[in-house]
Coordinates of C-alpha atoms in Angstrom, one line a residue:
M1 CA 0.3 -77.2 13.3
T2 CA 3.8 -78.2 14.1
A3 CA 4.9 -81.5 15.8
D4 CA 6.5 -79.6 18.7
K5 CA 5.3 -79.4 22.2
I6 CA 1.6 -78.7 22.8
I7 CA 0.2 -77.1 25.9
R8 CA -3.5 -77.3 26.8
I9 CA -5.2 -74.3 28.4
G10 CA -8.8 -74.1 29.4
G11 CA -10.8 -70.8 29.6
A12 CA -13.0 -71.0 32.7
S13 CA -14.4 -67.5 33.2
G14 CA -15.4 -64.5 31.0
F15 CA -16.7 -62.1 33.6
W16 CA -17.3 -61.7 37.4
G17 CA -20.5 -63.7 38.0
E18 CA -19.7 -66.3 35.4
S19 CA -21.1 -69.8 36.0
D20 CA -18.9 -72.2 38.0
M21 CA -19.4 -75.1 35.6
A22 CA -16.0 -74.9 33.9
V23 CA -13.6 -76.2 36.5
P24 CA -15.5 -79.4 37.2
Q25 CA -15.7 -80.0 33.4
F26 CA -11.9 -79.5 33.0
L27 CA -11.2 -81.8 36.0
Q28 CA -13.5 -84.5 34.6
A29 CA -11.7 -84.1 31.2
G30 CA -8.4 -84.6 33.0
Q31 CA -9.6 -88.1 34.1
N32 CA -10.6 -88.9 30.4
E33 CA -7.2 -88.2 28.7
Q34 CA -7.9 -84.5 28.1
K35 CA -5.8 -83.2 31.0
L36 CA -5.0 -79.5 31.0
D37 CA -1.7 -77.8 31.8
Y38 CA -3.4 -74.5 32.8
I39 CA -6.8 -73.1 33.6
V40 CA -7.2 -69.4 33.0
F41 CA -9.8 -67.0 34.4
D42 CA -10.9 -63.5 33.3
Y43 CA -13.1 -61.7 35.7
L44 CA -12.5 -58.0 34.9
A45 CA -14.2 -55.3 32.9
E46 CA -13.9 -51.6 33.3
I47 CA -17.1 -51.3 35.4
T48 CA -16.0 -54.3 37.4
M49 CA -12.9 -52.3 38.5
S50 CA -15.0 -49.4 39.8
I51 CA -17.3 -51.8 41.7
M52 CA -14.2 -53.5 43.3
A53 CA -12.7 -50.2 44.1
R54 CA -15.8 -49.2 46.0
A55 CA -15.8 -52.5 47.8
R56 CA -12.1 -52.1 48.9
S57 CA -12.8 -48.5 50.1
K58 CA -15.4 -50.0 52.5
N59 CA -13.4 -53.0 53.5
P60 CA -9.6 -53.2 52.9
D61 CA -9.9 -57.0 52.7
L62 CA -12.2 -56.9 49.7
G63 CA -11.9 -55.5 46.1
Y64 CA -11.3 -58.8 44.3
A65 CA -13.4 -61.6 42.7
V66 CA -14.3 -63.5 45.8
D67 CA -15.8 -66.2 43.6
F68 CA -12.3 -67.3 42.6
V69 CA -11.7 -68.3 46.2
S70 CA -15.1 -69.6 47.1
A71 CA -16.1 -71.4 43.9
V72 CA -12.7 -72.4 42.4
I73 CA -10.0 -72.7 45.1
K74 CA -12.0 -73.9 48.1
P75 CA -14.0 -76.8 46.4
H76 CA -11.4 -77.9 43.8
I77 CA -7.9 -77.1 44.9
G78 CA -7.2 -80.7 45.9
A79 CA -8.1 -82.1 42.5
I80 CA -6.4 -79.3 40.7
A81 CA -3.1 -80.0 42.7
Q82 CA -3.5 -83.7 42.1
Q83 CA -3.7 -83.2 38.3
G84 CA -0.8 -80.7 38.4
I85 CA -2.8 -78.0 36.7
K86 CA -1.6 -74.4 37.2
L87 CA -4.0 -71.5 37.5
I88 CA -3.7 -68.0 36.2
S89 CA -6.3 -65.4 37.1
N90 CA -6.9 -61.7 37.1
A91 CA -9.3 -62.2 40.1
G92 CA -7.1 -59.8 42.1
G93 CA -9.0 -56.9 40.7
T94 CA -8.2 -53.8 42.8
N95 CA -6.7 -55.9 45.6
P96 CA -4.6 -58.8 44.3
I97 CA -2.7 -59.0 47.6
A98 CA -5.8 -59.7 49.6
C99 CA -7.0 -62.2 47.0
A100 CA -3.7 -64.0 47.3
A101 CA -3.9 -64.1 51.0
A102 CA -7.3 -65.6 50.9
V103 CA -6.1 -68.3 48.4
R104 CA -3.1 -69.1 50.6
A105 CA -5.3 -69.6 53.6
V106 CA -7.4 -72.1 51.7
I107 CA -4.3 -73.9 50.5
A108 CA -2.9 -74.1 54.0
E109 CA -6.2 -75.4 55.4
A110 CA -6.1 -78.1 52.7
G111 CA -2.6 -79.1 53.8
L112 CA -1.1 -78.4 50.3
D113 CA 2.2 -77.0 49.3
L114 CA 1.5 -74.7 46.4
K115 CA 3.3 -71.4 45.5
V116 CA 1.0 -68.4 44.9
A117 CA 2.3 -65.4 42.9
V118 CA 0.9 -61.9 42.8
I119 CA 1.4 -59.3 40.0
T120 CA 1.0 -55.7 41.2
G121 CA 1.7 -52.3 39.7
D122 CA -1.4 -51.8 37.5
D123 CA -3.2 -49.7 40.1
L124 CA -2.5 -46.0 39.4
T125 CA -5.4 -44.6 41.3
S126 CA -3.2 -42.8 43.8
H127 CA -1.6 -40.9 40.9
A128 CA -4.8 -39.3 39.7
A129 CA -3.5 -35.8 40.2
D130 CA -0.5 -36.6 38.0
F131 CA -2.8 -37.2 35.0
A132 CA -4.6 -33.8 35.2
D133 CA -3.1 -32.7 31.9
R134 CA -3.8 -36.0 30.0
R135 CA -6.5 -36.2 27.3
E136 CA -8.9 -39.1 26.6
M137 CA -7.3 -41.2 23.9
F138 CA -10.4 -41.3 21.7
S139 CA -12.4 -38.2 22.3
G140 CA -9.7 -35.8 23.4
E141 CA -11.8 -34.8 26.6
A142 CA -10.0 -33.4 29.5
F143 CA -9.1 -35.6 32.5
P144 CA -12.0 -35.7 35.1
D145 CA -11.8 -34.1 38.5
P146 CA -9.5 -36.4 40.6
E147 CA -12.0 -36.2 43.4
N148 CA -14.5 -38.2 41.3
I149 CA -12.1 -40.9 40.3
A150 CA -13.0 -44.5 41.4
S151 CA -10.2 -46.4 39.8
I152 CA -7.2 -46.0 37.4
N153 CA -5.6 -49.2 36.1
A154 CA -3.0 -49.8 33.5
Y155 CA -3.6 -52.9 31.4
L156 CA -0.5 -55.0 32.1
G157 CA 0.8 -57.7 29.8
A158 CA 1.9 -61.3 29.9
F159 CA 5.6 -61.2 30.6
P160 CA 5.2 -60.6 34.4
I161 CA 3.0 -63.7 34.5
A162 CA 5.6 -65.7 32.7
A163 CA 8.2 -64.4 35.2
A164 CA 6.1 -65.7 38.1
L165 CA 5.8 -69.1 36.4
D166 CA 9.5 -69.1 35.8
Q167 CA 10.0 -68.7 39.6
G168 CA 7.9 -71.8 40.2
A169 CA 4.4 -70.4 40.8
D170 CA 1.5 -72.8 40.8
I171 CA -1.2 -70.1 41.0
V172 CA -0.7 -66.6 39.5
I173 CA -3.0 -63.8 40.6
T174 CA -3.0 -60.4 38.8
G175 CA -4.8 -57.1 39.1
R176 CA -5.8 -55.5 35.8
C177 CA -4.1 -57.1 32.8
V178 CA -5.3 -57.5 29.2
D179 CA -7.8 -60.4 29.1
S180 CA -5.6 -62.5 26.8
A181 CA -2.5 -62.1 28.9
V182 CA -3.4 -64.9 31.3
T183 CA -3.1 -67.3 28.3
L184 CA -0.1 -65.7 26.7
G185 CA 1.9 -65.7 29.9
A186 CA 1.7 -69.4 30.2
C187 CA 2.9 -69.8 26.6
I188 CA 5.8 -67.4 27.0
H189 CA 6.9 -69.5 30.0
E190 CA 6.4 -72.9 28.4
F191 CA 8.0 -72.1 25.0
G192 CA 10.6 -69.6 26.1
W193 CA 9.5 -66.9 23.8
N194 CA 11.0 -63.4 24.0
A195 CA 9.8 -60.0 23.0
G196 CA 11.0 -60.5 19.5
D197 CA 8.9 -63.6 18.8
L198 CA 6.1 -61.4 17.4
N199 CA 4.1 -63.9 15.3
Q200 CA 4.1 -66.4 18.2
L201 CA 3.0 -63.8 20.7
S202 CA 0.2 -62.7 18.3
G203 CA -1.0 -66.3 17.8
A204 CA -1.1 -67.1 21.5
S205 CA -2.8 -63.8 22.1
L206 CA -5.5 -64.8 19.7
A207 CA -5.8 -68.1 21.6
G208 CA -6.3 -66.0 24.8
H209 CA -8.9 -63.9 23.0
I210 CA -10.8 -67.1 22.0
L211 CA -10.7 -68.4 25.6
E212 CA -11.4 -65.1 27.4
C213 CA -15.1 -65.2 27.0
G214 CA -15.7 -68.8 27.9
P215 CA -18.6 -70.4 26.2
Q216 CA -18.9 -67.6 23.6
A217 CA -16.4 -69.8 21.7
T218 CA -18.5 -72.9 22.0
G219 CA -22.0 -71.8 21.0
G220 CA -22.9 -68.9 23.3
N221 CA -24.3 -65.9 21.5
F222 CA -23.8 -67.9 18.3
T223 CA -25.8 -66.8 15.2
D224 CA -26.9 -70.4 14.6
W225 CA -28.0 -70.7 18.2
E226 CA -30.9 -73.0 17.4
S227 CA -28.7 -75.8 16.2
I228 CA -27.3 -76.3 19.7
A229 CA -30.0 -74.8 21.9
D230 CA -31.0 -78.1 23.6
S231 CA -27.4 -78.7 24.8
M232 CA -26.5 -75.3 26.2
D233 CA -27.5 -76.2 29.7
N234 CA -24.2 -78.1 29.7
A235 CA -22.3 -75.8 27.5
G236 CA -18.7 -76.8 27.2
Y237 CA -16.0 -74.4 28.1
P238 CA -13.2 -73.8 25.5
I239 CA -9.8 -75.4 25.4
A240 CA -6.8 -74.2 23.3
E241 CA -4.1 -76.7 22.3
I242 CA -1.3 -74.3 21.6
A243 CA 1.9 -75.1 19.6
A244 CA 5.3 -73.6 19.8
D245 CA 4.7 -71.5 16.6
G246 CA 1.6 -69.9 18.2
S247 CA -0.9 -71.8 16.1
F248 CA -3.5 -73.7 18.0
I249 CA -6.6 -76.0 17.9
A250 CA -9.7 -74.8 19.6
T251 CA -11.9 -77.5 21.2
K252 CA -13.9 -78.3 24.4
P253 CA -14.3 -81.2 26.8
D254 CA -15.8 -84.4 25.4
G255 CA -19.4 -85.0 26.3
T256 CA -20.3 -81.3 26.9
G257 CA -22.9 -79.2 25.1
G258 CA -22.5 -76.5 22.5
I259 CA -20.3 -76.8 19.5
V260 CA -16.8 -75.7 18.3
N261 CA -16.8 -74.9 14.6
V262 CA -15.5 -72.3 12.2
G263 CA -18.5 -70.1 12.9
T264 CA -18.2 -70.1 16.7
I265 CA -14.5 -69.6 16.7
G266 CA -14.6 -67.0 13.9
E267 CA -17.3 -65.0 15.7
Q268 CA -15.2 -64.9 18.8
M269 CA -12.1 -63.9 16.9
L270 CA -13.9 -60.9 15.5
Y271 CA -15.4 -59.9 18.9
E272 CA -14.4 -56.5 20.2
I273 CA -11.1 -56.3 18.2
G274 CA -11.5 -52.9 16.4
D275 CA -8.9 -52.7 13.6
P276 CA -8.0 -56.4 13.0
Q277 CA -4.5 -55.4 11.7
A278 CA -3.8 -53.3 14.8
Y279 CA -5.1 -55.0 17.8
M280 CA -2.9 -53.4 20.4
L281 CA -1.8 -55.4 23.4
P282 CA 1.1 -54.5 25.8
D283 CA 3.3 -57.3 24.5
V284 CA 2.5 -57.2 20.7
V285 CA 0.4 -55.4 18.1
C286 CA -1.6 -58.2 16.5
D287 CA -2.6 -58.6 12.9
F288 CA -5.5 -61.1 12.6
S289 CA -6.5 -60.2 9.1
G290 CA -4.8 -63.3 7.5
V291 CA -5.9 -65.8 10.1
A292 CA -7.1 -69.1 8.6
L293 CA -9.8 -71.2 10.3
E294 CA -10.1 -74.9 9.4
Q295 CA -12.5 -77.6 10.7
I296 CA -10.3 -80.6 11.3
G297 CA -12.6 -82.8 13.3
E298 CA -15.7 -82.8 15.4
D299 CA -15.5 -79.8 17.8
R300 CA -11.9 -79.1 16.6
V301 CA -10.9 -76.0 14.7
S302 CA -7.3 -75.2 13.6
V303 CA -6.4 -71.5 13.9
S304 CA -3.2 -70.2 12.3
G305 CA -1.7 -67.2 10.5
A306 CA -1.7 -64.5 13.1
L307 CA 1.1 -61.9 12.6
G308 CA 2.7 -59.5 15.1
H309 CA 4.3 -56.1 15.2
A310 CA 6.6 -54.8 17.9
A311 CA 5.0 -54.0 21.3
P312 CA 3.8 -50.4 21.9
D313 CA 5.7 -48.2 24.3
T314 CA 2.6 -47.4 26.4
Y315 CA 0.0 -49.2 28.5
K316 CA -3.6 -48.6 27.7
T317 CA -5.0 -47.3 31.0
C318 CA -8.6 -46.9 32.0
A319 CA -10.0 -44.6 34.7
T320 CA -13.5 -44.8 36.0
Y321 CA -15.2 -41.8 37.6
S322 CA -18.5 -40.7 39.0
D323 CA -20.5 -38.4 36.9
G324 CA -23.9 -37.9 38.6
W325 CA -26.8 -40.2 39.0
K326 CA -29.3 -42.0 36.8
L327 CA -32.7 -43.6 37.3
V328 CA -34.3 -45.9 34.7
A329 CA -37.9 -46.9 35.3
P330 CA -40.1 -49.4 33.3
F331 CA -43.8 -49.1 32.6
F332 CA -46.1 -51.3 30.5
F333 CA -48.8 -50.3 28.1
I334 CA -51.2 -52.7 26.6
G335 CA -53.9 -52.1 23.9
M336 CA -54.4 -50.4 20.6
D337 CA -51.8 -47.7 19.8
A338 CA -49.7 -48.8 22.8
K339 CA -46.6 -47.1 21.5
R340 CA -48.3 -43.7 21.1
K341 CA -49.9 -44.0 24.5
A342 CA -46.6 -44.8 26.1
E343 CA -44.9 -41.8 24.4
S344 CA -47.7 -39.5 25.5
F345 CA -47.4 -40.7 29.0
A346 CA -43.6 -40.2 29.1
A347 CA -43.8 -36.7 27.6
N348 CA -46.3 -35.5 30.2
A349 CA -44.5 -37.2 33.1
L350 CA -41.3 -35.4 32.1
K351 CA -43.2 -32.1 31.7
R352 CA -44.3 -32.4 35.3
A353 CA -40.9 -33.3 36.6
R354 CA -39.2 -30.5 34.8
A355 CA -41.7 -28.0 36.0
K356 CA -40.8 -28.9 39.6
L357 CA -37.1 -28.8 38.8
R358 CA -37.4 -25.3 37.5
A359 CA -39.4 -24.3 40.6
S360 CA -36.6 -25.5 42.9
N361 CA -33.8 -24.1 40.7
A362 CA -32.4 -27.6 40.4
G363 CA -31.5 -27.4 36.8
D364 CA -32.7 -29.6 34.0
F365 CA -31.9 -33.3 33.6
D366 CA -28.4 -33.9 32.0
D367 CA -29.9 -36.5 29.7
V368 CA -33.2 -38.1 29.0
L369 CA -33.9 -41.4 27.2
I370 CA -37.3 -42.8 26.2
E371 CA -37.4 -46.2 24.6
T372 CA -40.1 -48.7 23.9
L373 CA -39.9 -52.4 23.3
G374 CA -42.7 -54.9 22.7
D375 CA -43.6 -58.4 21.4
D376 CA -47.4 -58.6 21.6
S377 CA -47.3 -61.6 23.9
H378 CA -50.4 -60.6 25.9
Y379 CA -52.5 -61.5 22.8
G380 CA -51.4 -65.2 22.7
A381 CA -52.4 -66.9 19.4
F382 CA -53.8 -63.6 18.1
A383 CA -50.5 -61.7 18.4
G384 CA -49.4 -59.6 15.5
E385 CA -52.8 -59.3 13.7
T386 CA -53.0 -55.5 14.0
G387 CA -49.5 -54.5 14.9
T388 CA -47.9 -54.1 18.2
R389 CA -50.4 -53.8 21.0
E390 CA -48.1 -54.0 24.0
V391 CA -44.9 -52.1 24.8
V392 CA -42.4 -51.8 27.6
L393 CA -41.8 -48.1 28.1
K394 CA -38.5 -47.1 29.6
I395 CA -37.9 -43.6 30.9
G396 CA -34.4 -42.9 31.9
V397 CA -32.9 -39.6 33.3
K398 CA -29.6 -38.4 34.5
H399 CA -28.9 -35.6 37.0
R400 CA -26.2 -34.4 39.3
D401 CA -28.6 -34.8 42.3
P402 CA -30.1 -38.3 42.9
K403 CA -33.2 -36.6 44.4
A404 CA -33.9 -35.1 41.0
T405 CA -34.0 -38.5 39.3
M406 CA -36.4 -39.7 42.0
L407 CA -38.6 -36.7 41.1
M408 CA -39.1 -38.1 37.6
L409 CA -40.2 -41.4 39.1
K410 CA -42.6 -39.7 41.6
E411 CA -44.2 -37.7 38.9
A412 CA -44.5 -40.6 36.5
T413 CA -46.1 -42.9 39.0
G414 CA -48.2 -40.1 40.3
M415 CA -49.8 -39.9 36.8
G416 CA -51.2 -43.4 37.3
L417 CA -54.8 -42.1 37.2
A418 CA -54.1 -39.4 34.6
T419 CA -52.7 -41.6 31.8
P420 CA -53.9 -43.0 28.5
P421 CA -55.7 -46.3 29.0
G422 CA -53.7 -49.6 29.3
L423 CA -51.0 -48.6 31.7
A424 CA -49.7 -51.5 33.8
L425 CA -47.3 -50.3 36.5
F426 CA -44.1 -52.2 37.2
A427 CA -44.2 -55.0 39.7
G428 CA -41.8 -55.3 42.6
G429 CA -39.9 -52.6 44.3
R430 CA -39.5 -49.2 42.8
P431 CA -36.2 -48.4 40.9
K432 CA -33.6 -46.4 42.8
P433 CA -31.0 -43.9 41.6
S434 CA -27.6 -45.4 40.7
P435 CA -24.3 -43.7 40.1
V436 CA -23.3 -42.9 36.6
V437 CA -19.8 -44.4 36.2
R438 CA -17.9 -43.2 33.1
L439 CA -14.8 -44.5 31.4
F440 CA -11.8 -42.4 30.6
S441 CA -9.1 -44.2 28.5
L442 CA -5.6 -42.9 28.1
R443 CA -2.1 -44.2 27.3
V444 CA 0.6 -44.1 29.9
P445 CA 4.3 -44.7 29.0
K446 CA 5.6 -48.0 30.3
S447 CA 8.4 -46.1 32.0
E448 CA 5.8 -44.5 34.4
V449 CA 4.5 -47.9 35.7
S450 CA 6.3 -50.0 38.2
V451 CA 5.4 -53.7 38.0
S452 CA 6.2 -56.1 40.8
V453 CA 6.2 -60.0 40.8
T454 CA 5.9 -61.6 44.2
V455 CA 6.2 -65.4 44.5
G456 CA 5.6 -66.5 48.1
D457 CA 7.7 -64.0 50.1
D458 CA 10.1 -63.2 47.2
A459 CA 9.1 -59.8 45.7
R460 CA 11.0 -58.6 42.6
E461 CA 10.6 -55.6 40.5
F462 CA 9.8 -56.5 36.9
S463 CA 11.5 -54.6 34.1
E464 CA 9.2 -54.4 31.1
A465 CA 10.5 -54.1 27.6
T466 CA 10.2 -50.4 26.6
G467 CA 8.4 -51.1 23.3
T468 CA 8.1 -48.7 20.3
G469 CA 5.6 -46.2 19.0
F470 CA 3.1 -47.8 16.7
D471 CA 1.9 -45.9 13.6
A472 CA -1.3 -47.3 12.3
T473 CA -1.0 -45.2 9.1
S474 CA 1.9 -47.4 8.0
I475 CA -0.2 -50.5 7.8
Q476 CA -0.4 -52.1 4.3
R477 CA -4.1 -52.7 3.8
P478 CA -5.2 -55.9 1.9
D479 CA -6.9 -55.8 -1.4
T480 CA -10.6 -55.8 -1.0
P481 CA -12.8 -58.3 -3.0
S482 CA -14.2 -57.4 -6.4
L483 CA -17.5 -58.6 -7.6
P484 CA -17.2 -61.4 -10.2
S485 CA -18.8 -60.6 -13.5
T486 CA -22.0 -62.5 -14.1
D487 CA -24.9 -62.5 -16.5
E488 CA -27.2 -64.2 -14.1
S489 CA -30.3 -62.5 -12.6
M490 CA -29.8 -61.3 -9.0
V491 CA -31.7 -62.3 -5.9
E492 CA -31.9 -60.5 -2.6
V493 CA -31.4 -62.6 0.5
P494 CA -30.9 -61.6 4.2
L495 CA -27.3 -61.4 5.2
I496 CA -27.9 -64.0 7.9
Q497 CA -28.2 -66.7 5.2
L498 CA -24.7 -65.8 4.0
A499 CA -22.8 -65.0 7.2
W500 CA -22.4 -65.3 10.9
G501 CA -22.1 -62.1 13.0
R502 CA -21.0 -61.1 16.5
S503 CA -20.9 -57.6 18.1
G504 CA -19.7 -56.0 21.3
D505 CA -18.4 -52.9 23.0
K506 CA -15.3 -50.9 23.8
G507 CA -16.3 -47.9 25.9
D508 CA -18.7 -45.9 23.7
K509 CA -17.7 -47.8 20.6
S510 CA -19.2 -51.0 19.1
N511 CA -17.7 -53.4 16.7
I512 CA -19.7 -55.8 14.4
G513 CA -17.8 -58.7 12.9
I514 CA -19.3 -60.4 9.9
L515 CA -17.9 -63.8 8.8
P516 CA -19.0 -65.4 5.5
R517 CA -20.3 -68.9 5.8
D518 CA -18.3 -69.5 2.7
K519 CA -15.6 -67.2 1.2
V520 CA -17.4 -67.3 -2.1
F521 CA -20.0 -65.0 -0.5
A522 CA -17.3 -62.4 0.5
P523 CA -17.4 -60.2 -2.6
W524 CA -21.2 -59.9 -2.5
I525 CA -21.2 -59.1 1.2
W526 CA -18.5 -56.5 0.8
A527 CA -20.4 -54.8 -2.0
A528 CA -23.6 -54.7 0.0
L529 CA -22.2 -53.6 3.4
G530 CA -20.5 -50.2 2.7
E531 CA -19.9 -47.7 5.5
D532 CA -22.9 -45.7 4.3
T533 CA -25.2 -48.7 4.4
V534 CA -24.1 -49.5 8.0
R535 CA -24.4 -45.8 9.0
E536 CA -28.0 -45.8 7.7
R537 CA -28.8 -49.0 9.6
F538 CA -27.6 -47.5 12.9
A539 CA -28.3 -43.8 12.4
H540 CA -30.8 -43.8 15.3
F541 CA -28.0 -44.9 17.7
L542 CA -25.0 -43.0 16.3
A543 CA -24.2 -39.7 18.0
Q544 CA -23.1 -38.3 14.7
P545 CA -24.8 -40.2 11.9
D546 CA -23.8 -37.7 9.2
D547 CA -20.1 -38.0 10.0
P548 CA -18.5 -40.2 7.4
T549 CA -15.8 -41.3 10.0
S550 CA -18.4 -42.6 12.4
V551 CA -18.2 -46.0 10.8
E552 CA -15.0 -47.8 9.8
R553 CA -14.8 -50.9 7.7
F554 CA -11.9 -53.5 7.7
Y555 CA -11.4 -56.5 5.5
M556 CA -9.8 -59.7 6.6
P557 CA -8.8 -61.8 3.6
G558 CA -7.9 -64.9 5.6
T559 CA -11.5 -65.6 6.2
G560 CA -13.3 -63.1 4.0
A561 CA -14.6 -61.4 7.1
I562 CA -15.5 -57.7 7.6
N563 CA -15.1 -55.9 10.9
F564 CA -17.0 -52.7 11.5
L565 CA -16.1 -50.1 14.1
L566 CA -18.9 -47.7 15.1
H567 CA -17.9 -44.7 17.1
D568 CA -20.0 -42.9 19.8
I569 CA -22.9 -45.2 19.5
L570 CA -23.7 -46.6 22.9
G571 CA -25.0 -43.6 24.7
G572 CA -21.8 -43.4 26.8
G573 CA -21.4 -47.2 27.1
G574 CA -21.5 -49.5 30.1
V575 CA -23.3 -48.3 33.2
A576 CA -23.1 -44.7 31.9
S577 CA -25.6 -45.6 29.3
M578 CA -29.4 -45.8 29.7
R579 CA -29.9 -47.8 26.5
N580 CA -31.7 -51.1 26.4
D581 CA -28.5 -52.4 24.9
P582 CA -25.6 -50.4 26.3
Q583 CA -23.0 -52.8 25.0
G584 CA -24.1 -53.2 21.4
K585 CA -24.6 -57.0 21.9
S586 CA -27.7 -56.9 19.6
Y587 CA -26.1 -54.9 16.8
A588 CA -24.9 -57.9 14.7
Q589 CA -28.5 -59.2 14.8
I590 CA -29.7 -55.9 13.4
L591 CA -27.1 -55.9 10.6
L592 CA -27.8 -59.6 9.7
A593 CA -31.2 -58.6 8.5
T594 CA -29.6 -56.4 5.7
P595 CA -30.5 -57.6 2.2
V596 CA -27.6 -58.8 0.0
S597 CA -27.9 -59.2 -3.7
I598 CA -26.4 -62.4 -5.0
P599 CA -26.6 -64.4 -8.3
Q600 CA -29.5 -66.7 -8.7
S601 CA -27.3 -69.8 -8.7
L602 CA -25.8 -68.9 -5.3
A603 CA -29.3 -68.3 -3.9
E604 CA -30.5 -71.7 -5.1
A605 CA -27.4 -73.4 -3.5
L606 CA -28.5 -71.9 -0.2

């Protein structure tokens, strides 16, 4: 870290519906010599945009994260103003202007004089017909019918946010921007960076990436969850102390639960990044492969070494669109051979439903998914003696007609007296059809997107730097670790003893990041976790398990970490999927069970 100016930014929200614990924590910290300069909020995901778009279509005053107004601004704006903290949030969703109006109303009611800025231009929904010839950036699929489009939003960058702060904004509200931009925008403003300060932009983007998922950086979803389980009711929210060179220290408010260590920060660094040497953002293409993590104190981790390449000349843009209906219904089977009973029941229910679909010329289901999950808990102290004797059966179907999905439920429940023994029907109300919302990703030239920055009544067009085309094939890949020679006998241990892991989703892709607990383990982990091994572990989920390109592997020499990218693995991803885990959150846990062969001396040291 340098001795230059430090700015302190707290990450208060990772999704729409996040707990409202963070802001009170940060305000209390401000009274205890941990005062923040900024609090940033990330509310948006692809499916969130489609939900907000539907809300706005029903009510022109909605379409934004109302929680930002009701749970942040209204109860806390006085204390926030008193401490001089600035707020940056993408709570605007599909209606940032309405969000800003609601915020201004609360500020006026409180008798405060604060400037509210709005960033617009990301919403391209009205241009749906203009994209008819565009192809999906990953799959090459044709653009969907514009009539089915729910939302189209370009992922804007951080420089418009910095421009709003330059004009004196106290609160900046955006529509869709990349999650880390709310942090990077503050840094650009404070440090005066320009588009050529690539390493600094990359480092602060990594800080934003650490903050953007809130307590996932402080013990949430942590591999070693048990070490902090008793304190997570008061989980601390992350703080980044960022220096002028883009390096930073990750920490959390004193007296809060959870933990900040190399494992929690490293897991979050790896979360959902794809190629770690080509993490593409609107303002910079980041290379995190050489990042170093160092524990420098209790709940304090130093993060440095991010590199940057010139910004791309396009915005990643995501469209969401309706693609029929789905219905997912749970059933419970208890007793010997529970799994086979459940599968027999599901097969016969589907036979009945399909017979009626044929009779009415309604066409077959577009997709069917049958999954079982069980833990034997009904057997108490005698669980596990004879294998699984209870399962949750899930039957999911998709169809163009919601009535067809209800037919499956009708026939399944109608078999209640014609089923193998042990069926326990679901409690509560019956499931209902829900729309299948799919994601379509494309790249839109920056020249086709008009961005506007409005501070108070002053609206100005923002001129984005054009950027350059990025060629991933030109990346110089690092040397991968070689196994040390040894005459020792070898011992197999589960990967979880050697590494931490975190997984997540991007559309229909999942990434799994594996971070060695000590870099000495890196060669042995690399040798054990080849692409073929990972493909085998996830063959039952991969759409094309025999395709050698379905799994990619990247090495990160700074930490010895490996990042895997698994393609077409989430059954469509998000709400389009009917999987038990449509976002791949459990995939790291599955991979951490993989045996790794290590020398006897390393095993004994464990």
